[in-house]
């Protein structure tokens, strides 16, 4: 696995841990934000691995979870969840 993919995946896991910590401290706004960040970074890791692109070449891409899900052929049953999670980035 490429170093860049590993780094994105590692950060996705860290953001998930942060989200869990925020949930436990009842900081729900931050929990939602870090959940979204975790999913986005995980999808980016998969996208980079599948498309063999570097983050530098896709840096200007939108932060759309649906975009990355579509690009990596994620099953559509997850799209409702991704649409609900996306506004938490803002």
mmCIF file of N, CA and C in Angstrom:
data_model
loop_
_atom_site.group_PDB
_atom_site.id
_atom_site.type_symbol
_atom_site.label_atom_id
_atom_site.label_comp_id
_atom_site.label_asym_id
_atom_site.label_seq_id
_atom_site.Cartn_x
_atom_site.Cartn_y
_atom_site.Cartn_z
ATOM 1 N N UNK A 1 0.852 -1.180 0.000
ATOM 2 C CA UNK A 1 0.000 0.000 0.000
ATOM 3 C C UNK A 1 0.898 1.244 0.000
ATOM 4 N N UNK A 2 0.535 2.212 -0.821
ATOM 5 C CA UNK A 2 1.327 3.442 -0.909
ATOM 6 C C UNK A 2 1.287 4.216 0.403
ATOM 7 N N UNK A 3 2.383 4.918 0.670
ATOM 8 C CA UNK A 3 2.499 5.690 1.908
ATOM 9 C C UNK A 3 1.360 6.699 2.041
ATOM 10 N N UNK A 4 1.019 7.366 0.949
ATOM 11 C CA UNK A 4 -0.038 8.374 0.983
ATOM 12 C C UNK A 4 -1.380 7.767 1.393
ATOM 13 N N UNK A 5 -1.678 6.594 0.881
ATOM 14 C CA UNK A 5 -2.922 5.906 1.234
ATOM 15 C C UNK A 5 -2.910 5.547 2.716
ATOM 16 N N UNK A 6 -1.796 5.032 3.195
ATOM 17 C CA UNK A 6 -1.672 4.677 4.617
ATOM 18 C C UNK A 6 -1.886 5.892 5.511
ATOM 19 N N UNK A 7 -1.312 7.030 5.112
ATOM 20 C CA UNK A 7 -1.448 8.248 5.920
ATOM 21 C C UNK A 7 -2.896 8.726 5.972
ATOM 22 N N UNK A 8 -3.585 8.709 4.825
ATOM 23 C CA UNK A 8 -4.998 9.115 4.824
ATOM 24 C C UNK A 8 -5.826 8.172 5.697
ATOM 25 N N UNK A 9 -5.545 6.867 5.579
ATOM 26 C CA UNK A 9 -6.309 5.882 6.356
ATOM 27 C C UNK A 9 -6.034 6.050 7.849
ATOM 28 N N UNK A 10 -4.774 6.285 8.190
ATOM 29 C CA UNK A 10 -4.409 6.478 9.597
ATOM 30 C C UNK A 10 -5.111 7.715 10.164
ATOM 31 N N UNK A 11 -5.154 8.794 9.406
ATOM 32 C CA UNK A 11 -5.830 10.003 9.874
ATOM 33 C C UNK A 11 -7.332 9.781 9.980
ATOM 34 N N UNK A 12 -7.900 8.994 9.074
ATOM 35 C CA UNK A 12 -9.330 8.669 9.156
ATOM 36 C C UNK A 12 -9.625 7.940 10.466
ATOM 37 N N UNK A 13 -8.758 7.006 10.836
ATOM 38 C CA UNK A 13 -8.951 6.276 12.096
ATOM 39 C C UNK A 13 -8.789 7.199 13.301
ATOM 40 N N UNK A 14 -7.828 8.119 13.220
ATOM 41 C CA UNK A 14 -7.651 9.081 14.319
ATOM 42 C C UNK A 14 -8.879 9.973 14.475
ATOM 43 N N UNK A 15 -9.427 10.424 13.353
ATOM 44 C CA UNK A 15 -10.628 11.266 13.418
ATOM 45 C C UNK A 15 -11.806 10.497 14.007
ATOM 46 N N UNK A 16 -11.894 9.207 13.711
ATOM 47 C CA UNK A 16 -12.968 8.397 14.284
ATOM 48 C C UNK A 16 -12.801 8.277 15.801
ATOM 49 N N UNK A 17 -11.587 8.096 16.259
ATOM 50 C CA UNK A 17 -11.328 8.052 17.703
ATOM 51 C C UNK A 17 -11.703 9.383 18.344
ATOM 52 N N UNK A 18 -11.343 10.481 17.691
ATOM 53 C CA UNK A 18 -11.704 11.806 18.201
ATOM 54 C C UNK A 18 -13.219 11.958 18.257
ATOM 55 N N UNK A 19 -13.914 11.474 17.236
ATOM 56 C CA UNK A 19 -15.380 11.537 17.228
ATOM 57 C C UNK A 19 -15.956 10.755 18.405
ATOM 58 N N UNK A 20 -15.406 9.587 18.667
ATOM 59 C CA UNK A 20 -15.875 8.779 19.800
ATOM 60 C C UNK A 20 -15.634 9.499 21.122
ATOM 61 N N UNK A 21 -14.476 10.129 21.249
ATOM 62 C CA UNK A 21 -14.180 10.894 22.466
ATOM 63 C C UNK A 21 -15.144 12.065 22.627
ATOM 64 N N UNK A 22 -15.444 12.739 21.533
ATOM 65 C CA UNK A 22 -16.401 13.855 21.581
ATOM 66 C C UNK A 22 -17.793 13.362 21.980
ATOM 67 N N UNK A 23 -18.182 12.210 21.454
ATOM 68 C CA UNK A 23 -19.485 11.640 21.817
ATOM 69 C C UNK A 23 -19.529 11.334 23.306
ATOM 70 N N UNK A 24 -18.462 10.742 23.814
ATOM 71 C CA UNK A 24 -18.414 10.389 25.230
ATOM 72 C C UNK A 24 -18.457 11.607 26.139
ATOM 73 N N UNK A 25 -17.938 12.735 25.649
ATOM 74 C CA UNK A 25 -17.971 13.967 26.447
ATOM 75 C C UNK A 25 -19.200 14.819 26.119
ATOM 76 N N UNK A 26 -20.116 14.251 25.341
ATOM 77 C CA UNK A 26 -21.380 14.897 24.956
ATOM 78 C C UNK A 26 -21.166 16.177 24.144
ATOM 79 N N UNK A 27 -20.075 16.217 23.413
ATOM 80 C CA UNK A 27 -19.791 17.320 22.492
ATOM 81 C C UNK A 27 -20.248 16.858 21.103
ATOM 82 N N UNK A 28 -21.560 16.850 20.909
ATOM 83 C CA UNK A 28 -22.155 16.218 19.736
ATOM 84 C C UNK A 28 -21.855 16.943 18.428
ATOM 85 N N UNK A 29 -21.748 18.264 18.454
ATOM 86 C CA UNK A 29 -21.419 18.996 17.235
ATOM 87 C C UNK A 29 -20.032 18.563 16.731
ATOM 88 N N UNK A 30 -19.066 18.528 17.634
ATOM 89 C CA UNK A 30 -17.713 18.115 17.252
ATOM 90 C C UNK A 30 -17.696 16.644 16.836
ATOM 91 N N UNK A 31 -18.505 15.836 17.482
ATOM 92 C CA UNK A 31 -18.606 14.423 17.129
ATOM 93 C C UNK A 31 -19.060 14.271 15.679
ATOM 94 N N UNK A 32 -20.102 15.008 15.299
ATOM 95 C CA UNK A 32 -20.606 14.943 13.924
ATOM 96 C C UNK A 32 -19.538 15.403 12.937
ATOM 97 N N UNK A 33 -18.841 16.476 13.278
ATOM 98 C CA UNK A 33 -17.793 16.996 12.400
ATOM 99 C C UNK A 33 -16.693 15.962 12.185
ATOM 100 N N UNK A 34 -16.202 15.357 13.268
ATOM 101 C CA UNK A 34 -15.115 14.397 13.130
ATOM 102 C C UNK A 34 -15.574 13.091 12.490
ATOM 103 N N UNK A 35 -16.846 12.741 12.638
ATOM 104 C CA UNK A 35 -17.377 11.586 11.898
ATOM 105 C C UNK A 35 -17.288 11.852 10.401
ATOM 106 N N UNK A 36 -17.723 13.041 9.994
ATOM 107 C CA UNK A 36 -17.680 13.405 8.579
ATOM 108 C C UNK A 36 -16.238 13.396 8.074
ATOM 109 N N UNK A 37 -15.338 13.963 8.854
ATOM 110 C CA UNK A 37 -13.938 14.013 8.447
ATOM 111 C C UNK A 37 -13.348 12.611 8.316
ATOM 112 N N UNK A 38 -13.702 11.735 9.232
ATOM 113 C CA UNK A 38 -13.212 10.366 9.190
ATOM 114 C C UNK A 38 -13.676 9.656 7.922
ATOM 115 N N UNK A 39 -14.955 9.796 7.610
ATOM 116 C CA UNK A 39 -15.491 9.159 6.405
ATOM 117 C C UNK A 39 -14.835 9.747 5.161
ATOM 118 N N UNK A 40 -14.724 11.068 5.103
ATOM 119 C CA UNK A 40 -14.112 11.708 3.930
ATOM 120 C C UNK A 40 -12.674 11.232 3.722
ATOM 121 N N UNK A 41 -11.892 11.184 4.771
ATOM 122 C CA UNK A 41 -10.492 10.780 4.636
ATOM 123 C C UNK A 41 -10.369 9.299 4.282
ATOM 124 N N UNK A 42 -11.266 8.482 4.824
ATOM 125 C CA UNK A 42 -11.265 7.072 4.455
ATOM 126 C C UNK A 42 -11.614 6.869 2.992
ATOM 127 N N UNK A 43 -12.625 7.609 2.516
ATOM 128 C CA UNK A 43 -13.000 7.523 1.105
ATOM 129 C C UNK A 43 -11.874 8.032 0.207
ATOM 130 N N UNK A 44 -11.204 9.082 0.632
ATOM 131 C CA UNK A 44 -10.075 9.600 -0.157
ATOM 132 C C UNK A 44 -8.956 8.565 -0.232
ATOM 133 N N UNK A 45 -8.695 7.872 0.863
ATOM 134 C CA UNK A 45 -7.658 6.833 0.848
ATOM 135 C C UNK A 45 -8.001 5.751 -0.170
ATOM 136 N N UNK A 46 -9.250 5.317 -0.165
ATOM 137 C CA UNK A 46 -9.676 4.282 -1.112
ATOM 138 C C UNK A 46 -9.611 4.813 -2.539
ATOM 139 N N UNK A 47 -10.059 6.050 -2.724
ATOM 140 C CA UNK A 47 -10.042 6.681 -4.044
ATOM 141 C C UNK A 47 -8.617 6.752 -4.586
ATOM 142 N N UNK A 48 -7.690 7.225 -3.766
ATOM 143 C CA UNK A 48 -6.292 7.344 -4.198
ATOM 144 C C UNK A 48 -5.731 5.964 -4.549
ATOM 145 N N UNK A 49 -6.063 4.963 -3.749
ATOM 146 C CA UNK A 49 -5.576 3.607 -4.005
ATOM 147 C C UNK A 49 -6.147 3.043 -5.304
ATOM 148 N N UNK A 50 -7.441 3.244 -5.526
ATOM 149 C CA UNK A 50 -8.085 2.681 -6.717
ATOM 150 C C UNK A 50 -7.726 3.430 -7.989
ATOM 151 N N UNK A 51 -7.664 4.751 -7.903
ATOM 152 C CA UNK A 51 -7.418 5.569 -9.098
ATOM 153 C C UNK A 51 -5.938 5.820 -9.341
ATOM 154 N N UNK A 52 -5.118 5.427 -8.377
ATOM 155 C CA UNK A 52 -3.667 5.627 -8.463
ATOM 156 C C UNK A 52 -3.315 7.098 -8.698
ATOM 157 N N UNK A 53 -4.026 7.947 -7.975
ATOM 158 C CA UNK A 53 -3.771 9.385 -8.031
ATOM 159 C C UNK A 53 -3.135 9.807 -6.720
ATOM 160 N N UNK A 54 -2.492 10.935 -6.739
ATOM 161 C CA UNK A 54 -2.001 11.492 -5.488
ATOM 162 C C UNK A 54 -2.958 12.578 -5.048
ATOM 163 N N UNK A 55 -2.942 12.893 -3.758
ATOM 164 C CA UNK A 55 -3.820 13.939 -3.252
ATOM 165 C C UNK A 55 -3.487 15.264 -3.912
ATOM 166 N N UNK A 56 -2.229 15.478 -4.259
ATOM 167 C CA UNK A 56 -1.837 16.720 -4.909
ATOM 168 C C UNK A 56 -2.566 16.951 -6.218
ATOM 169 N N UNK A 57 -2.817 15.886 -6.973
ATOM 170 C CA UNK A 57 -3.508 16.042 -8.252
ATOM 171 C C UNK A 57 -5.004 16.189 -8.079
ATOM 172 N N UNK A 58 -5.527 15.860 -6.920
ATOM 173 C CA UNK A 58 -6.970 15.988 -6.705
ATOM 174 C C UNK A 58 -7.285 17.023 -5.641
ATOM 175 N N UNK A 59 -6.285 17.807 -5.256
ATOM 176 C CA UNK A 59 -6.461 18.749 -4.150
ATOM 177 C C UNK A 59 -7.623 19.706 -4.368
ATOM 178 N N UNK A 60 -7.864 20.088 -5.591
ATOM 179 C CA UNK A 60 -8.929 21.053 -5.854
ATOM 180 C C UNK A 60 -10.308 20.407 -5.923
ATOM 181 N N UNK A 61 -10.366 19.093 -5.798
ATOM 182 C CA UNK A 61 -11.669 18.425 -5.841
ATOM 183 C C UNK A 61 -12.516 18.826 -4.645
ATOM 184 N N UNK A 62 -13.821 18.750 -4.838
ATOM 185 C CA UNK A 62 -14.747 19.088 -3.762
ATOM 186 C C UNK A 62 -14.643 18.075 -2.632
ATOM 187 N N UNK A 63 -15.224 18.423 -1.518
ATOM 188 C CA UNK A 63 -15.215 17.553 -0.344
ATOM 189 C C UNK A 63 -16.457 16.666 -0.321
ATOM 190 N N UNK A 64 -16.985 16.357 -1.470
ATOM 191 C CA UNK A 64 -18.234 15.608 -1.554
ATOM 192 C C UNK A 64 -18.025 14.122 -1.282
ATOM 193 N N UNK A 65 -18.689 13.643 -0.248
ATOM 194 C CA UNK A 65 -18.627 12.216 0.056
ATOM 195 C C UNK A 65 -19.274 11.411 -1.061
ATOM 196 N N UNK A 66 -20.344 11.942 -1.635
ATOM 197 C CA UNK A 66 -21.037 11.242 -2.721
ATOM 198 C C UNK A 66 -20.112 11.108 -3.932
ATOM 199 N N UNK A 67 -19.366 12.153 -4.228
ATOM 200 C CA UNK A 67 -18.427 12.088 -5.358
ATOM 201 C C UNK A 67 -17.458 10.924 -5.171
ATOM 202 N N UNK A 68 -16.821 10.850 -4.015
ATOM 203 C CA UNK A 68 -15.844 9.791 -3.780
ATOM 204 C C UNK A 68 -16.513 8.419 -3.742
ATOM 205 N N UNK A 69 -17.692 8.343 -3.156
ATOM 206 C CA UNK A 69 -18.412 7.070 -3.105
ATOM 207 C C UNK A 69 -18.729 6.571 -4.509
ATOM 208 N N UNK A 70 -19.155 7.489 -5.374
ATOM 209 C CA UNK A 70 -19.461 7.126 -6.756
ATOM 210 C C UNK A 70 -18.205 6.658 -7.480
ATOM 211 N N UNK A 71 -17.120 7.375 -7.279
ATOM 212 C CA UNK A 71 -15.863 7.064 -7.967
ATOM 213 C C UNK A 71 -15.266 5.722 -7.553
ATOM 214 N N UNK A 72 -15.538 5.283 -6.329
ATOM 215 C CA UNK A 72 -14.971 4.004 -5.879
ATOM 216 C C UNK A 72 -16.000 2.876 -5.928
ATOM 217 N N UNK A 73 -17.147 3.158 -6.555
ATOM 218 C CA UNK A 73 -18.204 2.152 -6.721
ATOM 219 C C UNK A 73 -18.766 1.636 -5.400
ATOM 220 N N UNK A 74 -18.930 2.541 -4.449
ATOM 221 C CA UNK A 74 -19.545 2.172 -3.174
ATOM 222 C C UNK A 74 -21.016 1.820 -3.424
ATOM 223 N N UNK A 75 -21.536 0.797 -2.772
ATOM 224 C CA UNK A 75 -22.951 0.457 -2.950
ATOM 225 C C UNK A 75 -23.864 1.640 -2.618
ATOM 226 N N UNK A 76 -24.868 1.831 -3.434
ATOM 227 C CA UNK A 76 -25.748 3.000 -3.303
ATOM 228 C C UNK A 76 -26.517 3.018 -1.987
ATOM 229 N N UNK A 77 -26.631 1.900 -1.307
ATOM 230 C CA UNK A 77 -27.373 1.879 -0.046
ATOM 231 C C UNK A 77 -26.721 2.777 1.015
ATOM 232 N N UNK A 78 -25.452 3.131 0.829
ATOM 233 C CA UNK A 78 -24.753 4.006 1.772
ATOM 234 C C UNK A 78 -24.955 5.484 1.472
ATOM 235 N N UNK A 79 -25.518 5.821 0.307
ATOM 236 C CA UNK A 79 -25.610 7.215 -0.123
ATOM 237 C C UNK A 79 -26.502 8.056 0.781
ATOM 238 N N UNK A 80 -27.568 7.503 1.301
ATOM 239 C CA UNK A 80 -28.451 8.273 2.192
ATOM 240 C C UNK A 80 -27.660 8.730 3.412
ATOM 241 N N UNK A 81 -26.908 7.819 3.997
ATOM 242 C CA UNK A 81 -26.070 8.173 5.150
ATOM 243 C C UNK A 81 -25.058 9.252 4.776
ATOM 244 N N UNK A 82 -24.414 9.105 3.628
ATOM 245 C CA UNK A 82 -23.412 10.085 3.208
ATOM 246 C C UNK A 82 -24.032 11.457 2.977
ATOM 247 N N UNK A 83 -25.233 11.490 2.405
ATOM 248 C CA UNK A 83 -25.917 12.775 2.200
ATOM 249 C C UNK A 83 -26.266 13.431 3.535
ATOM 250 N N UNK A 84 -26.626 12.630 4.511
ATOM 251 C CA UNK A 84 -26.949 13.179 5.831
ATOM 252 C C UNK A 84 -25.698 13.681 6.540
ATOM 253 N N UNK A 85 -24.594 13.028 6.333
ATOM 254 C CA UNK A 85 -23.354 13.383 7.008
ATOM 255 C C UNK A 85 -22.668 14.588 6.371
ATOM 256 N N UNK A 86 -22.816 14.769 5.082
ATOM 257 C CA UNK A 86 -22.122 15.837 4.360
ATOM 258 C C UNK A 86 -22.344 17.227 4.939
ATOM 259 N N UNK A 87 -23.566 17.635 5.327
ATOM 260 C CA UNK A 87 -23.728 18.999 5.866
ATOM 261 C C UNK A 87 -22.926 19.254 7.134
ATOM 262 N N UNK A 88 -22.497 18.222 7.833
ATOM 263 C CA UNK A 88 -21.754 18.406 9.071
ATOM 264 C C UNK A 88 -20.365 18.978 8.826
ATOM 265 N N UNK A 89 -19.907 18.939 7.566
ATOM 266 C CA UNK A 89 -18.607 19.515 7.239
ATOM 267 C C UNK A 89 -18.653 21.030 7.328
ATOM 268 N N UNK A 90 -19.783 21.610 6.997
ATOM 269 C CA UNK A 90 -19.924 23.074 6.921
ATOM 270 C C UNK A 90 -19.882 23.702 8.293
#
